[in-house]
Amino acid sequence: MSNLDSKVPGGPLESKWERHKFEMKLVNPANKRKFDIIVVGTGLAGAAAAASFAELGYNVKAFCFQDSPRRAHSISAQGGINAAKNYQNDGDSVWRLFYDTIKGGDYRAREANVHRLAELSNNIIDQCVAQGVPFARDYGGLLDNRSFGGALVSRTFYARGQTGQQLLLGAYGALSRQVRAGNVKMFSRREMLDVVLVDGKARGIICRNLLTGELERHAAHAVVLATGGYSNVFFLSTNAVGCNVTAIWRAHKRGALFANPCFTQIHPTCIPLHGEGQSKLTLMSESLRNDGRVWVPRQKGDKRPPDQVPDGERSYFLEERYPSYGNLAPRDIASRAAKDMCDHGLGVGETGLAVYLDFRDAIAREGEEGVAKKYGNLFQMYAKITDENPYKAPMRIYPAPHYTMGGLWVDYNLMSNVPGLFVLGEANFSDHGANRLGASALMQGLADGYFVIPYTIAGYFTGEKLPAVDTSHKAFTQGEAEVEDRVRRIMSVNGKRTSRSFHQELGHLVWEYCGMGRSDAGLKKAMARVPDLRAEFWENLKVAGSGDAFNQDLERAGRVADFLEFADLLLTDALNRTESCGGHFRVESQTEDGEARRDDANFSHVSAWEFTGVGKEPVLHKEPLVFEYAKPATRSYK
Ligand SMILES: Cc1cc2nc3c(=O)[nH]c(=O)nc-3n(C[C@H](O)[C@H](O)[C@H](O)COP(=O)(O)OP(=O)(O)OC[C@H]3O[C@@H](n4cnc5c(N)ncnc54)[C@H](O)[C@@H]3O)c2cc1C
């Protein structure tokens, strides 16, 4: 595809962004108010972008499906946000953060984007401190840091186990200031259901007012999607129940390429599943692996309570297998190791699908109080959910779907291949390659929103002719008619099965065959089943209520319908990528000791897929990845 141009600027890696910022044209401050920007999503990425645009003088319309931006899924982020400040004087630098992120992503991310991210990480901390985000401080009053997986330095800034909430309050404050100033018009309880293209450029959206059921048309000079990740394709994940693929899937159907959909992250430390009626899984932050030690009994079937298993009879398998990173091995590696233990019959708890995360030694060292200071709210959450006291007995944890590295393809300017359609945060594919390191999603979302898009959107506005378009244009009429038709179709099936039940079956299927381990045979099996499930959905779906009023059953059904279409692409991408890398583990491609075996000769590229129709083979476009600075090597944490 001719327009699959990453637009990475030339010159040395360290100066690309500076030079690019200088070379992009600026919009005259007096002209900024002539541009309207739609921002869909007001989580960290979207709120940061909307506030920054408005601060610059653009007119912004911001949308979210919750009742307030404060309820975006970003609020759930627990552990922290990375930055290369090197406050600990332990050897960190922009370069090291860049290198760790490229390596952590198993050499499947763009060097230039990742270096820019590492550079901007420091600005984010300054910005958030200025907003009053209460980051933890050390005894001298300086900002404190802890370690996260895949790094040997402490570079994670945190606000206890509520970092996302505090950062979101900061971004929400900045956004609210602009709402009050009249520069941002906030549309909450709206669900974007289509992107409108005029002359091939993104010029608006169609959304449904979730309170009244009315469809609305909104026009602008550019559309920014910051709509989060799609982990809920697995039905159960650590994400908020409302997270979905709808916005980016509908944009994909309008021509935006979807990159690396099979790069999904399974987080090693979640509270294990405890029943079929469960709607979500709960994360226990990676920060806990700073002090918690992961182990299982060495003997199969050892049913003794954990405190009666002597040290010599415990396998601290991460420390044993990966002595240099130990319990802070990256997520993909730690997840697979835990699964491996359980597959070998060494799992603990009633189901055998769990391993211990034990704070005995940390409590002996620092006392319960010391541990509570760092992780108190997480311990409380664990106790509430499991009715067990993690200060007295080790936590039980198991891997669960958590984050999606895949997303809409974007160039260096965060613009998709559709001109005027920008994608930020978890919704794009940009910076994490095949595996995201802990504490780097917040960093990316905020870098995108506060520090990248405010510059690059100006580059777009100054380089394009964007004649006025209003919502009476036929593209809006057609978009609205298609959305209306889909709503009507969903409401008219009138079958017997709930959307939840379809979602649950789809989730089981993709978790089983496209979860922690993927094989050619398994993927083909799932690919054969998904179209049947989708057909049954359209024949036997039951949705209560009506289409022209508040109807959460309808909202859910619409999202499940999109997951059922998207699953084909997820499986196709996983089948196509016959190598193992990061979170994508193809069982046919592993080393003798069970580690992922990459195939750089054939897969050192971004897979960007073009939509050709529901149930039809998508077209693959490849963006080659070139590593001039961080030369691909076998990823080792041993
Ligand atoms: C439990 C948990 C803990 C985590 N902890 C950390 C951590 O410690 N550090 C870290 O770096 N990362 C962490 N992450 C990951 C991180 O929180 C997310 O990747 C990040 O917050 C996503 O931000 P976002 O702005 O891209 O999307 P979100 O916060 O998901 O926001 C999406 C926005 O889009 C809107 N939206 C979506 N679809 C539509 C639509 N169709 N129409 C209108 N609006 C729409 C929503 O209303 C919302 O406003 C964690 C994730 C989880 C699940």
mmCIF file with all atom_site columns, N, CA and C in Angstrom, residues 523-572:
data_model
loop_
_atom_site.group_PDB
_atom_site.id
_atom_site.type_symbol
_atom_site.label_atom_id
_atom_site.label_alt_id
_atom_site.label_comp_id
_atom_site.label_asym_id
_atom_site.label_entity_id
_atom_site.label_seq_id
_atom_site.pdbx_PDB_ins_code
_atom_site.Cartn_x
_atom_site.Cartn_y
_atom_site.Cartn_z
_atom_site.occupancy
_atom_site.B_iso_or_equiv
_atom_site.pdbx_formal_charge
_atom_site.auth_seq_id
_atom_site.auth_comp_id
_atom_site.auth_asym_id
_atom_site.auth_atom_id
_atom_site.pdbx_PDB_model_num
ATOM 1   N N  . LEU A 1 523 ? -5.322  -22.650 16.235 1.00 0.00 ? 523 LEU A N  1
ATOM 2   C CA . LEU A 1 523 ? -5.811  -21.412 15.620 1.00 0.00 ? 523 LEU A CA 1
ATOM 3   C C  . LEU A 1 523 ? -6.805  -21.727 14.504 1.00 0.00 ? 523 LEU A C  1
ATOM 4   N N  . LYS A 1 524 ? -6.493  -22.777 13.735 1.00 0.00 ? 524 LYS A N  1
ATOM 5   C CA . LYS A 1 524 ? -7.413  -23.133 12.639 1.00 0.00 ? 524 LYS A CA 1
ATOM 6   C C  . LYS A 1 524 ? -8.747  -23.611 13.190 1.00 0.00 ? 524 LYS A C  1
ATOM 7   N N  . LYS A 1 525 ? -8.686  -24.316 14.319 1.00 0.00 ? 525 LYS A N  1
ATOM 8   C CA . LYS A 1 525 ? -9.927  -24.787 14.942 1.00 0.00 ? 525 LYS A CA 1
ATOM 9   C C  . LYS A 1 525 ? -10.802 -23.591 15.350 1.00 0.00 ? 525 LYS A C  1
ATOM 10  N N  . ALA A 1 526 ? -10.152 -22.627 15.995 1.00 0.00 ? 526 ALA A N  1
ATOM 11  C CA . ALA A 1 526 ? -10.911 -21.440 16.431 1.00 0.00 ? 526 ALA A CA 1
ATOM 12  C C  . ALA A 1 526 ? -11.440 -20.674 15.220 1.00 0.00 ? 526 ALA A C  1
ATOM 13  N N  . MET A 1 527 ? -10.615 -20.597 14.186 1.00 0.00 ? 527 MET A N  1
ATOM 14  C CA . MET A 1 527 ? -11.045 -19.843 12.990 1.00 0.00 ? 527 MET A CA 1
ATOM 15  C C  . MET A 1 527 ? -12.245 -20.497 12.317 1.00 0.00 ? 527 MET A C  1
ATOM 16  N N  . ALA A 1 528 ? -12.344 -21.806 12.476 1.00 0.00 ? 528 ALA A N  1
ATOM 17  C CA . ALA A 1 528 ? -13.495 -22.492 11.889 1.00 0.00 ? 528 ALA A CA 1
ATOM 18  C C  . ALA A 1 528 ? -14.755 -22.230 12.713 1.00 0.00 ? 528 ALA A C  1
ATOM 19  N N  . ARG A 1 529 ? -14.604 -22.060 14.013 1.00 0.00 ? 529 ARG A N  1
ATOM 20  C CA . ARG A 1 529 ? -15.769 -21.915 14.883 1.00 0.00 ? 529 ARG A CA 1
ATOM 21  C C  . ARG A 1 529 ? -16.331 -20.478 14.897 1.00 0.00 ? 529 ARG A C  1
ATOM 22  N N  . VAL A 1 530 ? -15.447 -19.476 14.818 1.00 0.00 ? 530 VAL A N  1
ATOM 23  C CA . VAL A 1 530 ? -15.916 -18.088 14.990 1.00 0.00 ? 530 VAL A CA 1
ATOM 24  C C  . VAL A 1 530 ? -17.021 -17.703 13.992 1.00 0.00 ? 530 VAL A C  1
ATOM 25  N N  . PRO A 1 531 ? -16.880 -18.009 12.697 1.00 0.00 ? 531 PRO A N  1
ATOM 26  C CA . PRO A 1 531 ? -17.963 -17.611 11.770 1.00 0.00 ? 531 PRO A CA 1
ATOM 27  C C  . PRO A 1 531 ? -19.310 -18.244 12.135 1.00 0.00 ? 531 PRO A C  1
ATOM 28  N N  . ASP A 1 532 ? -19.281 -19.493 12.637 1.00 0.00 ? 532 ASP A N  1
ATOM 29  C CA . ASP A 1 532 ? -20.552 -20.134 13.037 1.00 0.00 ? 532 ASP A CA 1
ATOM 30  C C  . ASP A 1 532 ? -21.160 -19.418 14.230 1.00 0.00 ? 532 ASP A C  1
ATOM 31  N N  . LEU A 1 533 ? -20.281 -19.060 15.156 1.00 0.00 ? 533 LEU A N  1
ATOM 32  C CA . LEU A 1 533 ? -20.771 -18.365 16.351 1.00 0.00 ? 533 LEU A CA 1
ATOM 33  C C  . LEU A 1 533 ? -21.368 -17.010 15.944 1.00 0.00 ? 533 LEU A C  1
ATOM 34  N N  . ARG A 1 534 ? -20.690 -16.372 15.011 1.00 0.00 ? 534 ARG A N  1
ATOM 35  C CA . ARG A 1 534 ? -21.177 -15.062 14.543 1.00 0.00 ? 534 ARG A CA 1
ATOM 36  C C  . ARG A 1 534 ? -22.534 -15.223 13.842 1.00 0.00 ? 534 ARG A C  1
ATOM 37  N N  . ALA A 1 535 ? -22.648 -16.267 13.044 1.00 0.00 ? 535 ALA A N  1
ATOM 38  C CA . ALA A 1 535 ? -23.925 -16.491 12.347 1.00 0.00 ? 535 ALA A CA 1
ATOM 39  C C  . ALA A 1 535 ? -25.024 -16.747 13.370 1.00 0.00 ? 535 ALA A C  1
ATOM 40  N N  . GLU A 1 536 ? -24.678 -17.534 14.396 1.00 0.00 ? 536 GLU A N  1
ATOM 41  C CA . GLU A 1 536 ? -25.705 -17.821 15.414 1.00 0.00 ? 536 GLU A CA 1
ATOM 42  C C  . GLU A 1 536 ? -26.125 -16.541 16.143 1.00 0.00 ? 536 GLU A C  1
ATOM 43  N N  . PHE A 1 537 ? -25.132 -15.671 16.372 1.00 0.00 ? 537 PHE A N  1
ATOM 44  C CA . PHE A 1 537 ? -25.425 -14.390 17.032 1.00 0.00 ? 537 PHE A CA 1
ATOM 45  C C  . PHE A 1 537 ? -26.524 -13.647 16.275 1.00 0.00 ? 537 PHE A C  1
ATOM 46  N N  . TRP A 1 538 ? -26.385 -13.596 14.964 1.00 0.00 ? 538 TRP A N  1
ATOM 47  C CA . TRP A 1 538 ? -27.341 -12.801 14.169 1.00 0.00 ? 538 TRP A CA 1
ATOM 48  C C  . TRP A 1 538 ? -28.675 -13.529 13.969 1.00 0.00 ? 538 TRP A C  1
ATOM 49  N N  . GLU A 1 539 ? -28.718 -14.819 14.408 1.00 0.00 ? 539 GLU A N  1
ATOM 50  C CA . GLU A 1 539 ? -29.986 -15.558 14.294 1.00 0.00 ? 539 GLU A CA 1
ATOM 51  C C  . GLU A 1 539 ? -30.674 -15.752 15.628 1.00 0.00 ? 539 GLU A C  1
ATOM 52  N N  . ASN A 1 540 ? -29.864 -15.726 16.704 1.00 0.00 ? 540 ASN A N  1
ATOM 53  C CA . ASN A 1 540 ? -30.447 -16.161 17.973 1.00 0.00 ? 540 ASN A CA 1
ATOM 54  C C  . ASN A 1 540 ? -30.183 -15.199 19.128 1.00 0.00 ? 540 ASN A C  1
ATOM 55  N N  . LEU A 1 541 ? -29.834 -13.965 18.817 1.00 0.00 ? 541 LEU A N  1
ATOM 56  C CA . LEU A 1 541 ? -29.520 -12.997 19.877 1.00 0.00 ? 541 LEU A CA 1
ATOM 57  C C  . LEU A 1 541 ? -30.801 -12.468 20.520 1.00 0.00 ? 541 LEU A C  1
ATOM 58  N N  . LYS A 1 542 ? -30.720 -12.306 21.832 1.00 0.00 ? 542 LYS A N  1
ATOM 59  C CA . LYS A 1 542 ? -31.875 -11.714 22.527 1.00 0.00 ? 542 LYS A CA 1
ATOM 60  C C  . LYS A 1 542 ? -31.425 -10.411 23.167 1.00 0.00 ? 542 LYS A C  1
ATOM 61  N N  . VAL A 1 543 ? -32.064 -9.321  22.781 1.00 0.00 ? 543 VAL A N  1
ATOM 62  C CA . VAL A 1 543 ? -31.771 -8.036  23.418 1.00 0.00 ? 543 VAL A CA 1
ATOM 63  C C  . VAL A 1 543 ? -33.078 -7.452  23.951 1.00 0.00 ? 543 VAL A C  1
ATOM 64  N N  . ALA A 1 544 ? -33.062 -7.113  25.217 1.00 0.00 ? 544 ALA A N  1
ATOM 65  C CA . ALA A 1 544 ? -34.278 -6.542  25.811 1.00 0.00 ? 544 ALA A CA 1
ATOM 66  C C  . ALA A 1 544 ? -34.386 -5.052  25.476 1.00 0.00 ? 544 ALA A C  1
ATOM 67  N N  . GLY A 1 545 ? -35.540 -4.481  25.698 1.00 0.00 ? 545 GLY A N  1
ATOM 68  C CA . GLY A 1 545 ? -35.717 -3.025  25.561 1.00 0.00 ? 545 GLY A CA 1
ATOM 69  C C  . GLY A 1 545 ? -35.868 -2.586  24.118 1.00 0.00 ? 545 GLY A C  1
ATOM 70  N N  . SER A 1 546 ? -35.594 -1.281  23.904 1.00 0.00 ? 546 SER A N  1
ATOM 71  C CA . SER A 1 546 ? -35.769 -0.774  22.535 1.00 0.00 ? 546 SER A CA 1
ATOM 72  C C  . SER A 1 546 ? -34.506 -0.044  22.075 1.00 0.00 ? 546 SER A C  1
ATOM 73  N N  . GLY A 1 547 ? -34.465 0.234   20.770 1.00 0.00 ? 547 GLY A N  1
ATOM 74  C CA . GLY A 1 547 ? -33.267 0.851   20.189 1.00 0.00 ? 547 GLY A CA 1
ATOM 75  C C  . GLY A 1 547 ? -33.222 2.360   20.344 1.00 0.00 ? 547 GLY A C  1
ATOM 76  N N  . ASP A 1 548 ? -34.351 2.967   20.685 1.00 0.00 ? 548 ASP A N  1
ATOM 77  C CA . ASP A 1 548 ? -34.355 4.433   20.723 1.00 0.00 ? 548 ASP A CA 1
ATOM 78  C C  . ASP A 1 548 ? -34.501 4.968   22.144 1.00 0.00 ? 548 ASP A C  1
ATOM 79  N N  . ALA A 1 549 ? -33.852 4.280   23.061 1.00 0.00 ? 549 ALA A N  1
ATOM 80  C CA . ALA A 1 549 ? -33.868 4.742   24.453 1.00 0.00 ? 549 ALA A CA 1
ATOM 81  C C  . ALA A 1 549 ? -32.610 4.207   25.145 1.00 0.00 ? 549 ALA A C  1
ATOM 82  N N  . PHE A 1 550 ? -32.442 4.596   26.388 1.00 0.00 ? 550 PHE A N  1
ATOM 83  C CA . PHE A 1 550 ? -31.334 4.048   27.195 1.00 0.00 ? 550 PHE A CA 1
ATOM 84  C C  . PHE A 1 550 ? -31.441 2.525   27.203 1.00 0.00 ? 550 PHE A C  1
ATOM 85  N N  . ASN A 1 551 ? -30.382 1.830   26.792 1.00 0.00 ? 551 ASN A N  1
ATOM 86  C CA . ASN A 1 551 ? -30.486 0.376   26.707 1.00 0.00 ? 551 ASN A CA 1
ATOM 87  C C  . ASN A 1 551 ? -29.094 -0.254  26.781 1.00 0.00 ? 551 ASN A C  1
ATOM 88  N N  . GLN A 1 552 ? -28.713 -0.643  27.972 1.00 0.00 ? 552 GLN A N  1
ATOM 89  C CA . GLN A 1 552 ? -27.362 -1.186  28.144 1.00 0.00 ? 552 GLN A CA 1
ATOM 90  C C  . GLN A 1 552 ? -27.207 -2.558  27.502 1.00 0.00 ? 552 GLN A C  1
ATOM 91  N N  . ASP A 1 553 ? -28.322 -3.265  27.387 1.00 0.00 ? 553 ASP A N  1
ATOM 92  C CA . ASP A 1 553 ? -28.276 -4.571  26.730 1.00 0.00 ? 553 ASP A CA 1
ATOM 93  C C  . ASP A 1 553 ? -27.878 -4.399  25.254 1.00 0.00 ? 553 ASP A C  1
ATOM 94  N N  . LEU A 1 554 ? -28.432 -3.372  24.649 1.00 0.00 ? 554 LEU A N  1
ATOM 95  C CA . LEU A 1 554 ? -28.108 -3.058  23.255 1.00 0.00 ? 554 LEU A CA 1
ATOM 96  C C  . LEU A 1 554 ? -26.638 -2.631  23.115 1.00 0.00 ? 554 LEU A C  1
ATOM 97  N N  . GLU A 1 555 ? -26.184 -1.786  24.047 1.00 0.00 ? 555 GLU A N  1
ATOM 98  C CA . GLU A 1 555 ? -24.774 -1.352  24.011 1.00 0.00 ? 555 GLU A CA 1
ATOM 99  C C  . GLU A 1 555 ? -23.847 -2.570  24.019 1.00 0.00 ? 555 GLU A C  1
ATOM 100 N N  . ARG A 1 556 ? -24.136 -3.486  24.959 1.00 0.00 ? 556 ARG A N  1
ATOM 101 C CA . ARG A 1 556 ? -23.293 -4.684  25.092 1.00 0.00 ? 556 ARG A CA 1
ATOM 102 C C  . ARG A 1 556 ? -23.340 -5.508  23.814 1.00 0.00 ? 556 ARG A C  1
ATOM 103 N N  . ALA A 1 557 ? -24.541 -5.681  23.287 1.00 0.00 ? 557 ALA A N  1
ATOM 104 C CA . ALA A 1 557 ? -24.694 -6.528  22.091 1.00 0.00 ? 557 ALA A CA 1
ATOM 105 C C  . ALA A 1 557 ? -23.901 -5.944  20.919 1.00 0.00 ? 557 ALA A C  1
ATOM 106 N N  . GLY A 1 558 ? -23.940 -4.628  20.769 1.00 0.00 ? 558 GLY A N  1
ATOM 107 C CA . GLY A 1 558 ? -23.204 -3.986  19.678 1.00 0.00 ? 558 GLY A CA 1
ATOM 108 C C  . GLY A 1 558 ? -21.705 -4.237  19.800 1.00 0.00 ? 558 GLY A C  1
ATOM 109 N N  . ARG A 1 559 ? -21.229 -4.183  21.021 1.00 0.00 ? 559 ARG A N  1
ATOM 110 C CA . ARG A 1 559 ? -19.789 -4.402  21.235 1.00 0.00 ? 559 ARG A CA 1
ATOM 111 C C  . ARG A 1 559 ? -19.420 -5.859  20.983 1.00 0.00 ? 559 ARG A C  1
ATOM 112 N N  . VAL A 1 560 ? -20.301 -6.775  21.412 1.00 0.00 ? 560 VAL A N  1
ATOM 113 C CA . VAL A 1 560 ? -20.017 -8.202  21.179 1.00 0.00 ? 560 VAL A CA 1
ATOM 114 C C  . VAL A 1 560 ? -20.040 -8.494  19.677 1.00 0.00 ? 560 VAL A C  1
ATOM 115 N N  . ALA A 1 561 ? -20.958 -7.862  18.960 1.00 0.00 ? 561 ALA A N  1
ATOM 116 C CA . ALA A 1 561 ? -21.016 -8.061  17.499 1.00 0.00 ? 561 ALA A CA 1
ATOM 117 C C  . ALA A 1 561 ? -19.670 -7.679  16.874 1.00 0.00 ? 561 ALA A C  1
ATOM 118 N N  . ASP A 1 562 ? -19.081 -6.598  17.364 1.00 0.00 ? 562 ASP A N  1
ATOM 119 C CA . ASP A 1 562 ? -17.786 -6.170  16.823 1.00 0.00 ? 562 ASP A CA 1
ATOM 120 C C  . ASP A 1 562 ? -16.662 -7.127  17.238 1.00 0.00 ? 562 ASP A C  1
ATOM 121 N N  . PHE A 1 563 ? -16.703 -7.598  18.484 1.00 0.00 ? 563 PHE A N  1
ATOM 122 C CA . PHE A 1 563 ? -15.690 -8.578  18.898 1.00 0.00 ? 563 PHE A CA 1
ATOM 123 C C  . PHE A 1 563 ? -15.774 -9.834  18.019 1.00 0.00 ? 563 PHE A C  1
ATOM 124 N N  . LEU A 1 564 ? -16.991 -10.218 17.669 1.00 0.00 ? 564 LEU A N  1
ATOM 125 C CA . LEU A 1 564 ? -17.163 -11.430 16.850 1.00 0.00 ? 564 LEU A CA 1
ATOM 126 C C  . LEU A 1 564 ? -16.576 -11.240 15.448 1.00 0.00 ? 564 LEU A C  1
ATOM 127 N N  . GLU A 1 565 ? -16.594 -10.020 14.952 1.00 0.00 ? 565 GLU A N  1
ATOM 128 C CA . GLU A 1 565 ? -15.956 -9.759  13.644 1.00 0.00 ? 565 GLU A CA 1
ATOM 129 C C  . GLU A 1 565 ? -14.444 -9.650  13.813 1.00 0.00 ? 565 GLU A C  1
ATOM 130 N N  . PHE A 1 566 ? -14.055 -8.938  14.865 1.00 0.00 ? 566 PHE A N  1
ATOM 131 C CA . PHE A 1 566 ? -12.625 -8.690  15.097 1.00 0.00 ? 566 PHE A CA 1
ATOM 132 C C  . PHE A 1 566 ? -11.855 -9.996  15.352 1.00 0.00 ? 566 PHE A C  1
ATOM 133 N N  . ALA A 1 567 ? -12.527 -10.980 15.989 1.00 0.00 ? 567 ALA A N  1
ATOM 134 C CA . ALA A 1 567 ? -11.832 -12.227 16.345 1.00 0.00 ? 567 ALA A CA 1
ATOM 135 C C  . ALA A 1 567 ? -11.211 -12.894 15.119 1.00 0.00 ? 567 ALA A C  1
ATOM 136 N N  . ASP A 1 568 ? -11.865 -12.784 13.969 1.00 0.00 ? 568 ASP A N  1
ATOM 137 C CA . ASP A 1 568 ? -11.283 -13.355 12.741 1.00 0.00 ? 568 ASP A CA 1
ATOM 138 C C  . ASP A 1 568 ? -9.896  -12.767 12.481 1.00 0.00 ? 568 ASP A C  1
ATOM 139 N N  . LEU A 1 569 ? -9.793  -11.460 12.662 1.00 0.00 ? 569 LEU A N  1
ATOM 140 C CA . LEU A 1 569 ? -8.531  -10.782 12.364 1.00 0.00 ? 569 LEU A CA 1
ATOM 141 C C  . LEU A 1 569 ? -7.451  -11.161 13.387 1.00 0.00 ? 569 LEU A C  1
ATOM 142 N N  . LEU A 1 570 ? -7.865  -11.232 14.645 1.00 0.00 ? 570 LEU A N  1
ATOM 143 C CA . LEU A 1 570 ? -6.933  -11.626 15.717 1.00 0.00 ? 570 LEU A CA 1
ATOM 144 C C  . LEU A 1 570 ? -6.325  -12.997 15.389 1.00 0.00 ? 570 LEU A C  1
ATOM 145 N N  . LEU A 1 571 ? -7.195  -13.930 15.026 1.00 0.00 ? 571 LEU A N  1
ATOM 146 C CA . LEU A 1 571 ? -6.740  -15.297 14.756 1.00 0.00 ? 571 LEU A CA 1
ATOM 147 C C  . LEU A 1 571 ? -5.920  -15.356 13.469 1.00 0.00 ? 571 LEU A C  1
ATOM 148 N N  . THR A 1 572 ? -6.330  -14.594 12.468 1.00 0.00 ? 572 THR A N  1
ATOM 149 C CA . THR A 1 572 ? -5.597  -14.602 11.194 1.00 0.00 ? 572 THR A CA 1
ATOM 150 C C  . THR A 1 572 ? -4.178  -14.101 11.397 1.00 0.00 ? 572 THR A C  1
#
